[in-house]
mmCIF file of C-alpha atoms in Angstrom:
data_model
loop_
_atom_site.group_PDB
_atom_site.id
_atom_site.type_symbol
_atom_site.label_atom_id
_atom_site.label_comp_id
_atom_site.label_asym_id
_atom_site.label_seq_id
_atom_site.Cartn_x
_atom_site.Cartn_y
_atom_site.Cartn_z
ATOM 1 C CA UNK X 1 22.308 6.589 -17.428
ATOM 2 C CA UNK X 2 22.829 3.242 -15.743
ATOM 3 C CA UNK X 3 19.463 1.554 -15.643
ATOM 4 C CA UNK X 4 20.699 -1.919 -14.993
ATOM 5 C CA UNK X 5 21.745 -4.985 -13.153
ATOM 6 C CA UNK X 6 23.925 -4.941 -10.102
ATOM 7 C CA UNK X 7 23.759 -8.356 -8.527
ATOM 8 C CA UNK X 8 26.393 -7.843 -5.850
ATOM 9 C CA UNK X 9 25.496 -8.606 -2.248
ATOM 10 C CA UNK X 10 23.669 -5.923 -0.323
ATOM 11 C CA UNK X 11 25.883 -3.464 1.496
ATOM 12 C CA UNK X 12 23.750 -3.463 4.605
ATOM 13 C CA UNK X 13 20.721 -4.980 6.233
ATOM 14 C CA UNK X 14 17.394 -3.569 5.104
ATOM 15 C CA UNK X 15 15.900 -0.912 7.338
ATOM 16 C CA UNK X 16 13.437 -1.971 9.976
ATOM 17 C CA UNK X 17 10.583 -0.218 8.201
ATOM 18 C CA UNK X 18 11.129 -2.371 5.152
ATOM 19 C CA UNK X 19 11.249 -5.585 7.128
ATOM 20 C CA UNK X 20 8.070 -4.814 9.005
ATOM 21 C CA UNK X 21 6.333 -4.054 5.707
ATOM 22 C CA UNK X 22 6.991 -7.669 4.730
ATOM 23 C CA UNK X 23 4.891 -9.091 7.517
ATOM 24 C CA UNK X 24 1.168 -9.194 8.095
ATOM 25 C CA UNK X 25 0.286 -9.518 4.413
ATOM 26 C CA UNK X 26 -2.784 -11.450 3.337
ATOM 27 C CA UNK X 27 -2.345 -14.701 1.490
ATOM 28 C CA UNK X 28 0.707 -16.877 0.997
ATOM 29 C CA UNK X 29 3.926 -15.913 2.835
ATOM 30 C CA UNK X 30 5.983 -14.801 -0.128
ATOM 31 C CA UNK X 31 8.837 -12.488 -1.016
ATOM 32 C CA UNK X 32 7.057 -11.519 -4.248
ATOM 33 C CA UNK X 33 4.092 -10.263 -2.213
ATOM 34 C CA UNK X 34 6.433 -8.458 0.170
ATOM 35 C CA UNK X 35 8.230 -6.800 -2.747
ATOM 36 C CA UNK X 36 4.953 -5.747 -4.345
ATOM 37 C CA UNK X 37 3.805 -4.283 -1.051
ATOM 38 C CA UNK X 38 6.641 -1.787 -1.524
ATOM 39 C CA UNK X 39 6.720 -1.535 -5.320
ATOM 40 C CA UNK X 40 3.324 -2.652 -6.525
ATOM 41 C CA UNK X 41 1.948 0.587 -7.779
ATOM 42 C CA UNK X 42 3.083 1.679 -11.189
ATOM 43 C CA UNK X 43 4.242 5.184 -10.243
ATOM 44 C CA UNK X 44 6.714 3.676 -7.780
ATOM 45 C CA UNK X 45 8.647 1.765 -10.437
ATOM 46 C CA UNK X 46 8.377 4.600 -12.951
ATOM 47 C CA UNK X 47 9.942 6.923 -10.367
ATOM 48 C CA UNK X 48 12.685 4.328 -9.859
ATOM 49 C CA UNK X 49 13.191 4.268 -13.638
ATOM 50 C CA UNK X 50 13.756 8.020 -13.694
ATOM 51 C CA UNK X 51 16.274 7.765 -10.858
ATOM 52 C CA UNK X 52 18.170 5.134 -12.851
ATOM 53 C CA UNK X 53 18.090 7.540 -15.801
ATOM 54 C CA UNK X 54 19.693 10.239 -13.658
ATOM 55 C CA UNK X 55 16.649 12.420 -13.040
ATOM 56 C CA UNK X 56 16.610 13.192 -9.329
ATOM 57 C CA UNK X 57 14.305 16.194 -8.898
ATOM 58 C CA UNK X 58 10.612 15.991 -8.230
ATOM 59 C CA UNK X 59 9.432 18.160 -11.129
ATOM 60 C CA UNK X 60 11.422 16.223 -13.656
ATOM 61 C CA UNK X 61 10.286 12.865 -12.280
ATOM 62 C CA UNK X 62 6.674 14.073 -12.384
ATOM 63 C CA UNK X 63 7.012 15.345 -15.947
ATOM 64 C CA UNK X 64 8.799 12.267 -17.288
ATOM 65 C CA UNK X 65 6.465 9.747 -15.652
ATOM 66 C CA UNK X 66 3.229 11.669 -16.072
ATOM 67 C CA UNK X 67 2.347 10.839 -12.468
ATOM 68 C CA UNK X 68 -0.138 13.062 -10.637
ATOM 69 C CA UNK X 69 1.897 15.109 -8.179
ATOM 70 C CA UNK X 70 0.014 13.977 -5.089
ATOM 71 C CA UNK X 71 0.368 10.309 -5.940
ATOM 72 C CA UNK X 72 4.026 10.724 -6.834
ATOM 73 C CA UNK X 73 4.641 12.465 -3.520
ATOM 74 C CA UNK X 74 2.981 9.579 -1.683
ATOM 75 C CA UNK X 75 4.959 6.940 -3.586
ATOM 76 C CA UNK X 76 8.304 8.677 -3.064
ATOM 77 C CA UNK X 77 7.560 8.950 0.627
ATOM 78 C CA UNK X 78 6.681 5.243 0.800
ATOM 79 C CA UNK X 79 9.840 4.333 -1.114
ATOM 80 C CA UNK X 80 11.859 6.451 1.300
ATOM 81 C CA UNK X 81 10.251 4.755 4.314
ATOM 82 C CA UNK X 82 10.975 1.369 2.764
ATOM 83 C CA UNK X 83 14.651 2.230 2.337
ATOM 84 C CA UNK X 84 14.575 2.197 -1.475
ATOM 85 C CA UNK X 85 15.048 5.925 -1.978
ATOM 86 C CA UNK X 86 16.805 8.610 0.056
ATOM 87 C CA UNK X 87 16.344 12.368 0.010
ATOM 88 C CA UNK X 88 19.329 14.674 -0.172
ATOM 89 C CA UNK X 89 19.075 18.407 0.375
ATOM 90 C CA UNK X 90 20.492 20.509 -2.438
ATOM 91 C CA UNK X 91 19.229 23.852 -1.170
ATOM 92 C CA UNK X 92 18.680 25.096 2.364
ATOM 93 C CA UNK X 93 16.717 28.267 1.558
ATOM 94 C CA UNK X 94 14.238 27.282 0.388
ATOM 95 C CA UNK X 95 14.671 23.679 1.528
ATOM 96 C CA UNK X 96 14.833 21.488 -1.580
ATOM 97 C CA UNK X 97 15.653 17.856 -2.055
ATOM 98 C CA UNK X 98 16.801 15.413 -4.640
ATOM 99 C CA UNK X 99 15.880 11.745 -4.603
ATOM 100 C CA UNK X 100 18.515 9.039 -4.964
ATOM 101 C CA UNK X 101 18.413 5.254 -5.015
ATOM 102 C CA UNK X 102 19.854 3.454 -2.009
ATOM 103 C CA UNK X 103 21.596 0.089 -2.307
ATOM 104 C CA UNK X 104 18.214 -1.616 -2.161
ATOM 105 C CA UNK X 105 16.991 0.755 -4.865
ATOM 106 C CA UNK X 106 19.939 0.131 -7.191
ATOM 107 C CA UNK X 107 19.330 -3.568 -6.694
ATOM 108 C CA UNK X 108 16.017 -3.115 -8.525
ATOM 109 C CA UNK X 109 17.923 -2.968 -11.817
ATOM 110 C CA UNK X 110 17.141 -6.594 -12.787
ATOM 111 C CA UNK X 111 13.475 -5.922 -12.123
ATOM 112 C CA UNK X 112 13.270 -2.806 -14.287
ATOM 113 C CA UNK X 113 15.262 -4.628 -16.932
ATOM 114 C CA UNK X 114 12.852 -7.576 -16.854
ATOM 115 C CA UNK X 115 9.926 -5.170 -17.251
ATOM 116 C CA UNK X 116 11.659 -3.433 -20.132
ATOM 117 C CA UNK X 117 12.447 -6.710 -21.881
ATOM 118 C CA UNK X 118 8.888 -7.996 -21.469
ATOM 119 C CA UNK X 119 7.380 -4.736 -22.671
ATOM 120 C CA UNK X 120 9.735 -4.626 -25.650
ATOM 121 C CA UNK X 121 8.849 -8.168 -26.623
ATOM 122 C CA UNK X 122 5.091 -8.094 -26.132
ATOM 123 C CA UNK X 123 3.979 -4.478 -26.349
ATOM 124 C CA UNK X 124 6.423 -2.293 -28.289
ATOM 125 C CA UNK X 125 7.095 -3.161 -31.938
ATOM 126 C CA UNK X 126 9.691 -0.360 -31.995
ATOM 127 C CA UNK X 127 11.424 -0.241 -28.601
ATOM 128 C CA UNK X 128 11.582 3.375 -27.405
ATOM 129 C CA UNK X 129 14.780 2.674 -25.461
ATOM 130 C CA UNK X 130 17.664 0.377 -26.347
ATOM 131 C CA UNK X 131 20.262 -0.701 -23.809
ATOM 132 C CA UNK X 132 23.904 -1.221 -24.665
ATOM 133 C CA UNK X 133 26.292 -3.404 -22.730
ATOM 134 C CA UNK X 134 29.920 -2.423 -22.138
ATOM 135 C CA UNK X 135 31.432 -5.373 -20.288
ATOM 136 C CA UNK X 136 34.921 -3.857 -20.459
ATOM 137 C CA UNK X 137 33.805 -1.252 -17.953
ATOM 138 C CA UNK X 138 33.714 1.757 -20.278
ATOM 139 C CA UNK X 139 29.952 1.833 -20.375
ATOM 140 C CA UNK X 140 27.751 4.757 -19.772
ATOM 141 C CA UNK X 141 30.395 7.465 -19.977
ATOM 142 C CA UNK X 142 29.328 10.124 -22.434
ATOM 143 C CA UNK X 143 32.845 10.809 -23.677
ATOM 144 C CA UNK X 144 33.598 7.242 -24.668
ATOM 145 C CA UNK X 145 33.607 6.099 -28.293
ATOM 146 C CA UNK X 146 32.748 2.597 -27.157
ATOM 147 C CA UNK X 147 29.195 1.831 -28.262
ATOM 148 C CA UNK X 148 29.267 -1.658 -26.726
ATOM 149 C CA UNK X 149 26.728 -4.115 -28.043
ATOM 150 C CA UNK X 150 22.960 -4.353 -27.581
ATOM 151 C CA UNK X 151 22.215 -5.899 -24.222
ATOM 152 C CA UNK X 152 20.574 -9.311 -24.563
ATOM 153 C CA UNK X 153 20.082 -10.322 -20.951
ATOM 154 C CA UNK X 154 18.939 -13.675 -19.627
ATOM 155 C CA UNK X 155 18.833 -15.272 -16.203
ATOM 156 C CA UNK X 156 21.707 -17.661 -15.748
ATOM 157 C CA UNK X 157 22.416 -19.811 -12.706
ATOM 158 C CA UNK X 158 25.728 -18.860 -11.119
ATOM 159 C CA UNK X 159 26.139 -22.332 -9.631
ATOM 160 C CA UNK X 160 26.104 -24.231 -12.939
ATOM 161 C CA UNK X 161 26.391 -21.481 -15.550
ATOM 162 C CA UNK X 162 23.304 -22.653 -17.440
ATOM 163 C CA UNK X 163 20.572 -20.277 -18.635
ATOM 164 C CA UNK X 164 17.469 -20.698 -16.518
ATOM 165 C CA UNK X 165 14.330 -21.998 -18.231
ATOM 166 C CA UNK X 166 11.022 -22.275 -16.479
ATOM 167 C CA UNK X 167 10.596 -26.077 -16.649
ATOM 168 C CA UNK X 168 14.018 -26.581 -15.030
ATOM 169 C CA UNK X 169 13.029 -24.873 -11.795
ATOM 170 C CA UNK X 170 11.205 -26.467 -8.874
ATOM 171 C CA UNK X 171 9.722 -24.902 -5.818
ATOM 172 C CA UNK X 172 10.324 -25.685 -2.150
ATOM 173 C CA UNK X 173 7.763 -23.973 0.075
ATOM 174 C CA UNK X 174 9.201 -23.404 3.553
ATOM 175 C CA UNK X 175 6.265 -21.555 5.109
ATOM 176 C CA UNK X 176 4.795 -23.699 7.907
ATOM 177 C CA UNK X 177 1.281 -24.811 6.996
ATOM 178 C CA UNK X 178 1.596 -24.009 3.286
ATOM 179 C CA UNK X 179 2.537 -25.866 0.158
ATOM 180 C CA UNK X 180 2.496 -24.777 -3.490
ATOM 181 C CA UNK X 181 -1.259 -25.397 -3.680
ATOM 182 C CA UNK X 182 -2.057 -23.256 -0.656
ATOM 183 C CA UNK X 183 -2.659 -23.842 3.051
ATOM 184 C CA UNK X 184 -2.070 -27.502 3.903
ATOM 185 C CA UNK X 185 -5.317 -29.195 4.975
ATOM 186 C CA UNK X 186 -7.226 -25.909 5.135
ATOM 187 C CA UNK X 187 -10.313 -25.910 7.323
ATOM 188 C CA UNK X 188 -13.560 -25.844 5.360
ATOM 189 C CA UNK X 189 -11.845 -26.167 2.008
ATOM 190 C CA UNK X 190 -13.052 -29.534 0.765
ATOM 191 C CA UNK X 191 -13.502 -28.219 -2.755
ATOM 192 C CA UNK X 192 -12.635 -25.205 -4.891
ATOM 193 C CA UNK X 193 -15.147 -23.031 -6.648
ATOM 194 C CA UNK X 194 -15.672 -21.683 -10.146
ATOM 195 C CA UNK D 1 5.579 -25.807 -10.015
ATOM 196 C CA UNK D 2 7.613 -23.968 -12.619
ATOM 197 C CA UNK D 3 7.790 -20.391 -11.511
ATOM 198 C CA UNK D 4 10.706 -19.406 -13.632
ATOM 199 C CA UNK D 5 12.607 -18.156 -16.564
ATOM 200 C CA UNK D 6 11.751 -19.030 -20.107
ATOM 201 C CA UNK D 7 13.615 -16.658 -22.349
ATOM 202 C CA UNK D 8 12.768 -18.263 -25.675
ATOM 203 C CA UNK D 9 11.295 -16.118 -28.424
ATOM 204 C CA UNK D 10 7.566 -15.499 -28.318
ATOM 205 C CA UNK D 11 5.457 -18.000 -30.189
ATOM 206 C CA UNK D 12 3.212 -15.372 -31.722
ATOM 207 C CA UNK D 13 2.631 -11.688 -32.078
ATOM 208 C CA UNK D 14 0.931 -10.040 -29.121
ATOM 209 C CA UNK D 15 -2.796 -9.546 -29.412
ATOM 210 C CA UNK D 16 -4.053 -6.242 -30.678
ATOM 211 C CA UNK D 17 -5.531 -5.374 -27.307
ATOM 212 C CA UNK D 18 -2.128 -5.583 -25.711
ATOM 213 C CA UNK D 19 -0.472 -3.428 -28.329
ATOM 214 C CA UNK D 20 -3.087 -0.737 -28.111
ATOM 215 C CA UNK D 21 -2.667 -0.675 -24.331
ATOM 216 C CA UNK D 22 0.925 0.395 -24.894
ATOM 217 C CA UNK D 23 0.001 3.643 -26.574
ATOM 218 C CA UNK D 24 -1.423 6.879 -25.252
ATOM 219 C CA UNK D 25 0.335 6.661 -21.890
ATOM 220 C CA UNK D 26 1.398 9.791 -20.060
ATOM 221 C CA UNK D 27 5.075 10.581 -19.718
ATOM 222 C CA UNK D 28 8.085 9.106 -21.446
ATOM 223 C CA UNK D 29 7.472 6.573 -24.251
ATOM 224 C CA UNK D 30 8.723 3.460 -22.495
ATOM 225 C CA UNK D 31 8.229 -0.291 -22.497
ATOM 226 C CA UNK D 32 8.442 -0.316 -18.699
ATOM 227 C CA UNK D 33 5.443 2.013 -18.528
ATOM 228 C CA UNK D 34 3.589 -0.083 -21.097
ATOM 229 C CA UNK D 35 4.292 -3.261 -19.112
ATOM 230 C CA UNK D 36 3.148 -1.639 -15.880
ATOM 231 C CA UNK D 37 -0.045 -0.506 -17.578
ATOM 232 C CA UNK D 38 -0.871 -4.203 -17.853
ATOM 233 C CA UNK D 39 0.834 -5.531 -14.699
ATOM 234 C CA UNK D 40 1.197 -2.571 -12.388
ATOM 235 C CA UNK D 41 -1.250 -3.522 -9.691
ATOM 236 C CA UNK D 42 -0.065 -6.010 -7.148
ATOM 237 C CA UNK D 43 -2.954 -8.458 -7.447
ATOM 238 C CA UNK D 44 -2.136 -8.940 -11.118
ATOM 239 C CA UNK D 45 1.355 -10.287 -10.476
ATOM 240 C CA UNK D 46 0.229 -12.280 -7.446
ATOM 241 C CA UNK D 47 -2.384 -13.972 -9.634
ATOM 242 C CA UNK D 48 0.363 -14.688 -12.177
ATOM 243 C CA UNK D 49 2.457 -16.176 -9.344
ATOM 244 C CA UNK D 50 -0.355 -18.596 -8.474
ATOM 245 C CA UNK D 51 -0.708 -19.636 -12.113
ATOM 246 C CA UNK D 52 3.015 -20.398 -12.186
ATOM 247 C CA UNK D 53 2.514 -22.458 -9.017
ATOM 248 C CA UNK D 54 -0.175 -24.494 -10.764
ATOM 249 C CA UNK D 55 -3.254 -22.989 -9.115
ATOM 250 C CA UNK D 56 -5.719 -22.254 -11.891
ATOM 251 C CA UNK D 57 -9.109 -21.811 -10.242
ATOM 252 C CA UNK D 58 -10.515 -18.546 -9.032
ATOM 253 C CA UNK D 59 -11.217 -19.574 -5.440
ATOM 254 C CA UNK D 60 -7.752 -20.927 -4.919
ATOM 255 C CA UNK D 61 -6.114 -17.863 -6.485
ATOM 256 C CA UNK D 62 -8.235 -15.619 -4.270
ATOM 257 C CA UNK D 63 -7.393 -17.603 -1.141
ATOM 258 C CA UNK D 64 -3.663 -17.841 -1.827
ATOM 259 C CA UNK D 65 -3.226 -14.192 -2.771
ATOM 260 C CA UNK D 66 -5.640 -12.709 -0.254
ATOM 261 C CA UNK D 67 -7.035 -10.498 -3.023
ATOM 262 C CA UNK D 68 -10.547 -9.102 -2.627
ATOM 263 C CA UNK D 69 -12.726 -11.069 -5.039
ATOM 264 C CA UNK D 70 -13.978 -8.066 -6.981
ATOM 265 C CA UNK D 71 -10.482 -6.711 -7.548
ATOM 266 C CA UNK D 72 -9.167 -10.130 -8.494
ATOM 267 C CA UNK D 73 -11.994 -10.531 -11.002
ATOM 268 C CA UNK D 74 -11.124 -7.167 -12.540
ATOM 269 C CA UNK D 75 -7.405 -7.965 -12.743
ATOM 270 C CA UNK D 76 -7.950 -11.393 -14.297
ATOM 271 C CA UNK D 77 -10.234 -9.842 -16.877
ATOM 272 C CA UNK D 78 -7.637 -7.179 -17.674
ATOM 273 C CA UNK D 79 -4.896 -9.818 -17.947
ATOM 274 C CA UNK D 80 -7.108 -11.806 -20.293
ATOM 275 C CA UNK D 81 -7.787 -8.751 -22.466
ATOM 276 C CA UNK D 82 -4.058 -8.050 -22.555
ATOM 277 C CA UNK D 83 -3.301 -11.578 -23.751
ATOM 278 C CA UNK D 84 -1.415 -12.630 -20.611
ATOM 279 C CA UNK D 85 -4.022 -15.076 -19.325
ATOM 280 C CA UNK D 86 -6.605 -17.269 -21.051
ATOM 281 C CA UNK D 87 -9.735 -18.858 -19.655
ATOM 282 C CA UNK D 88 -10.523 -22.505 -20.306
ATOM 283 C CA UNK D 89 -13.876 -24.066 -19.505
ATOM 284 C CA UNK D 90 -13.685 -27.116 -17.263
ATOM 285 C CA UNK D 91 -17.427 -27.448 -16.669
ATOM 286 C CA UNK D 92 -20.380 -26.626 -18.905
ATOM 287 C CA UNK D 93 -23.157 -26.932 -16.321
ATOM 288 C CA UNK D 94 -22.610 -24.790 -14.442
ATOM 289 C CA UNK D 95 -20.148 -22.923 -16.694
ATOM 290 C CA UNK D 96 -16.819 -22.849 -14.890
ATOM 291 C CA UNK D 97 -13.383 -21.762 -15.990
ATOM 292 C CA UNK D 98 -9.755 -22.178 -15.172
ATOM 293 C CA UNK D 99 -7.130 -19.529 -15.846
ATOM 294 C CA UNK D 100 -3.904 -20.360 -17.647
ATOM 295 C CA UNK D 101 -0.862 -18.343 -18.684
ATOM 296 C CA UNK D 102 -0.409 -17.675 -22.387
ATOM 297 C CA UNK D 103 3.035 -17.441 -23.993
ATOM 298 C CA UNK D 104 3.187 -13.790 -22.957
ATOM 299 C CA UNK D 105 2.216 -14.836 -19.447
ATOM 300 C CA UNK D 106 4.843 -17.559 -19.167
ATOM 301 C CA UNK D 107 7.368 -15.030 -20.385
ATOM 302 C CA UNK D 108 6.800 -13.134 -17.121
ATOM 303 C CA UNK D 109 8.955 -15.714 -15.325
ATOM 304 C CA UNK D 110 12.071 -13.494 -15.281
ATOM 305 C CA UNK D 111 9.989 -10.703 -13.774
ATOM 306 C CA UNK D 112 8.523 -12.806 -10.970
ATOM 307 C CA UNK D 113 11.981 -14.211 -10.356
ATOM 308 C CA UNK D 114 13.459 -10.716 -10.096
ATOM 309 C CA UNK D 115 10.727 -9.772 -7.600
ATOM 310 C CA UNK D 116 11.357 -12.920 -5.581
ATOM 311 C CA UNK D 117 15.114 -12.375 -5.516
ATOM 312 C CA UNK D 118 14.747 -8.738 -4.473
ATOM 313 C CA UNK D 119 12.208 -9.564 -1.787
ATOM 314 C CA UNK D 120 14.382 -12.394 -0.471
ATOM 315 C CA UNK D 121 17.387 -10.134 -0.280
ATOM 316 C CA UNK D 122 15.836 -7.017 1.185
ATOM 317 C CA UNK D 123 12.649 -8.045 2.962
ATOM 318 C CA UNK D 124 12.681 -11.707 4.001
ATOM 319 C CA UNK D 125 15.413 -12.859 6.392
ATOM 320 C CA UNK D 126 14.031 -16.406 6.043
ATOM 321 C CA UNK D 127 12.852 -16.875 2.442
ATOM 322 C CA UNK D 128 9.400 -18.515 2.469
ATOM 323 C CA UNK D 129 10.099 -20.159 -0.884
ATOM 324 C CA UNK D 130 13.361 -21.597 -2.190
ATOM 325 C CA UNK D 131 13.884 -22.407 -5.849
ATOM 326 C CA UNK D 132 15.921 -25.357 -7.063
ATOM 327 C CA UNK D 133 17.544 -25.580 -10.457
ATOM 328 C CA UNK D 134 17.651 -28.809 -12.465
ATOM 329 C CA UNK D 135 19.653 -27.972 -15.582
ATOM 330 C CA UNK D 136 19.647 -31.594 -16.731
ATOM 331 C CA UNK D 137 15.963 -31.278 -17.483
ATOM 332 C CA UNK D 138 14.630 -33.452 -14.635
ATOM 333 C CA UNK D 139 13.380 -30.458 -12.699
ATOM 334 C CA UNK D 140 9.997 -30.039 -11.219
ATOM 335 C CA UNK D 141 8.754 -33.592 -11.593
ATOM 336 C CA UNK D 142 7.429 -34.853 -8.292
ATOM 337 C CA UNK D 143 8.657 -38.414 -8.812
ATOM 338 C CA UNK D 144 12.274 -37.489 -9.381
ATOM 339 C CA UNK D 145 14.967 -38.001 -6.747
ATOM 340 C CA UNK D 146 16.954 -35.182 -8.271
ATOM 341 C CA UNK D 147 16.920 -32.266 -5.842
ATOM 342 C CA UNK D 148 19.034 -30.108 -8.138
ATOM 343 C CA UNK D 149 20.840 -27.206 -6.521
ATOM 344 C CA UNK D 150 19.565 -23.926 -5.104
ATOM 345 C CA UNK D 151 18.961 -21.498 -7.937
ATOM 346 C CA UNK D 152 21.383 -18.567 -7.807
ATOM 347 C CA UNK D 153 20.266 -16.539 -10.768
ATOM 348 C CA UNK D 154 22.110 -13.595 -12.262
ATOM 349 C CA UNK D 155 21.471 -11.411 -15.283
ATOM 350 C CA UNK D 156 23.962 -12.337 -17.940
ATOM 351 C CA UNK D 157 24.376 -10.940 -21.445
ATOM 352 C CA UNK D 158 23.895 -13.648 -24.048
ATOM 353 C CA UNK D 159 26.046 -11.780 -26.548
ATOM 354 C CA UNK D 160 29.221 -11.734 -24.434
ATOM 355 C CA UNK D 161 28.429 -14.152 -21.586
ATOM 356 C CA UNK D 162 29.325 -11.595 -18.927
ATOM 357 C CA UNK D 163 27.140 -10.939 -15.874
ATOM 358 C CA UNK D 164 25.390 -7.601 -16.241
ATOM 359 C CA UNK D 165 26.225 -4.877 -13.728
ATOM 360 C CA UNK D 166 24.468 -1.567 -13.668
ATOM 361 C CA UNK D 167 27.459 0.694 -14.458
ATOM 362 C CA UNK D 168 28.195 -1.346 -17.597
ATOM 363 C CA UNK D 169 24.896 -0.489 -19.252
ATOM 364 C CA UNK D 170 24.132 2.649 -21.252
ATOM 365 C CA UNK D 171 20.901 3.954 -22.599
ATOM 366 C CA UNK D 172 19.935 4.930 -26.132
ATOM 367 C CA UNK D 173 16.623 6.788 -26.238
ATOM 368 C CA UNK D 174 14.949 6.360 -29.627
ATOM 369 C CA UNK D 175 11.724 8.254 -28.937
ATOM 370 C CA UNK D 176 11.578 11.361 -31.142
ATOM 371 C CA UNK D 177 11.724 14.491 -29.011
ATOM 372 C CA UNK D 178 13.008 12.738 -25.880
ATOM 373 C CA UNK D 179 16.368 11.990 -24.319
ATOM 374 C CA UNK D 180 17.255 10.391 -20.997
ATOM 375 C CA UNK D 181 16.585 13.686 -19.195
ATOM 376 C CA UNK D 182 13.112 14.106 -20.636
ATOM 377 C CA UNK D 183 11.567 16.008 -23.551
ATOM 378 C CA UNK D 184 14.295 17.673 -25.610
ATOM 379 C CA UNK D 185 14.024 21.484 -25.391
ATOM 380 C CA UNK D 186 10.634 21.364 -23.726
ATOM 381 C CA UNK D 187 8.511 24.469 -24.074
ATOM 382 C CA UNK D 188 8.252 26.482 -20.889
ATOM 383 C CA UNK D 189 10.733 24.317 -19.031
ATOM 384 C CA UNK D 190 13.677 26.612 -18.511
ATOM 385 C CA UNK D 191 14.283 25.293 -15.019
ATOM 386 C CA UNK D 192 13.229 22.434 -12.775
ATOM 387 C CA UNK D 193 11.636 22.789 -9.395
ATOM 388 C CA UNK D 194 12.167 21.353 -5.944
#
């Protein structure tokens, strides 16, 4: 029931498996590419959505996402290896597991929220899900009368308190040999194509 | 050079192609699923990243993302059909095109920013790209001495001004026949599996 943002610092360093997944990617050195290496397959983020919604068992995640079982199994395993999801046994005989978000997984809340907001704005005339914000801390509990207010989230810079708009942001590329256009002075790249 | 948030209202209704893509998905009716139907393949968002960075030609996008050319062609076509990207001719003989973000495409800035922030935090000990914020409006111009300050973005609710944390958000499911657990009283679903 708590699908959203938790921007506190991470509790721990990411697992080694996750870090190694960030290296040896093609193209520009980039945290977006590294993140998509872990998350960039739609069943992964739909499984994460279900975990935010409180659905932790495989059958329910499969039913609610519509994911083919073999692909969902593969994505959950990859998310576990990347340190986004952890398995917890809830039965020993037979052995059965629930899936839960780790700290890194819960920190995906802004991402799922950004997807939801974009989909609501551009694809869904009648949003199938509406989020409510309870800044007094009562939120999410089923026995509370507090309905909060509709969440209207925007990126705001903590340093200056101003809402972030695209033209107000500039880019500093720190990867040796790259700038925003691509590799600096690339060999055999005198011109670009079609 | 402007990879980031623009949370203003959309300039126009989404194209029909985009809306129809949001229907007939498996699983829970959900704007996240609809968004991932358009964006949920990593080359799509990496192409969007390059367009935000000002790289509009196919060869440069292919080089900077590392995407196989056939898959990149397919993703750009899908993004165009979905109204996220538009092609503009820059040469008639031979016919050549540049790709540009539409309003719906520019509105993906919060999403790419959320991916970047998550990747920086969990995958990249030394962020390959650092964003600077120029709230006075000078940002991004190459001839400005203003270096701004490092962007430290947080989700904040416009209604109350409070930073959004996951436990403070609740979910209202408006899809008939569904709640946060899944289909209400689903047929043949007396229990869930492993």
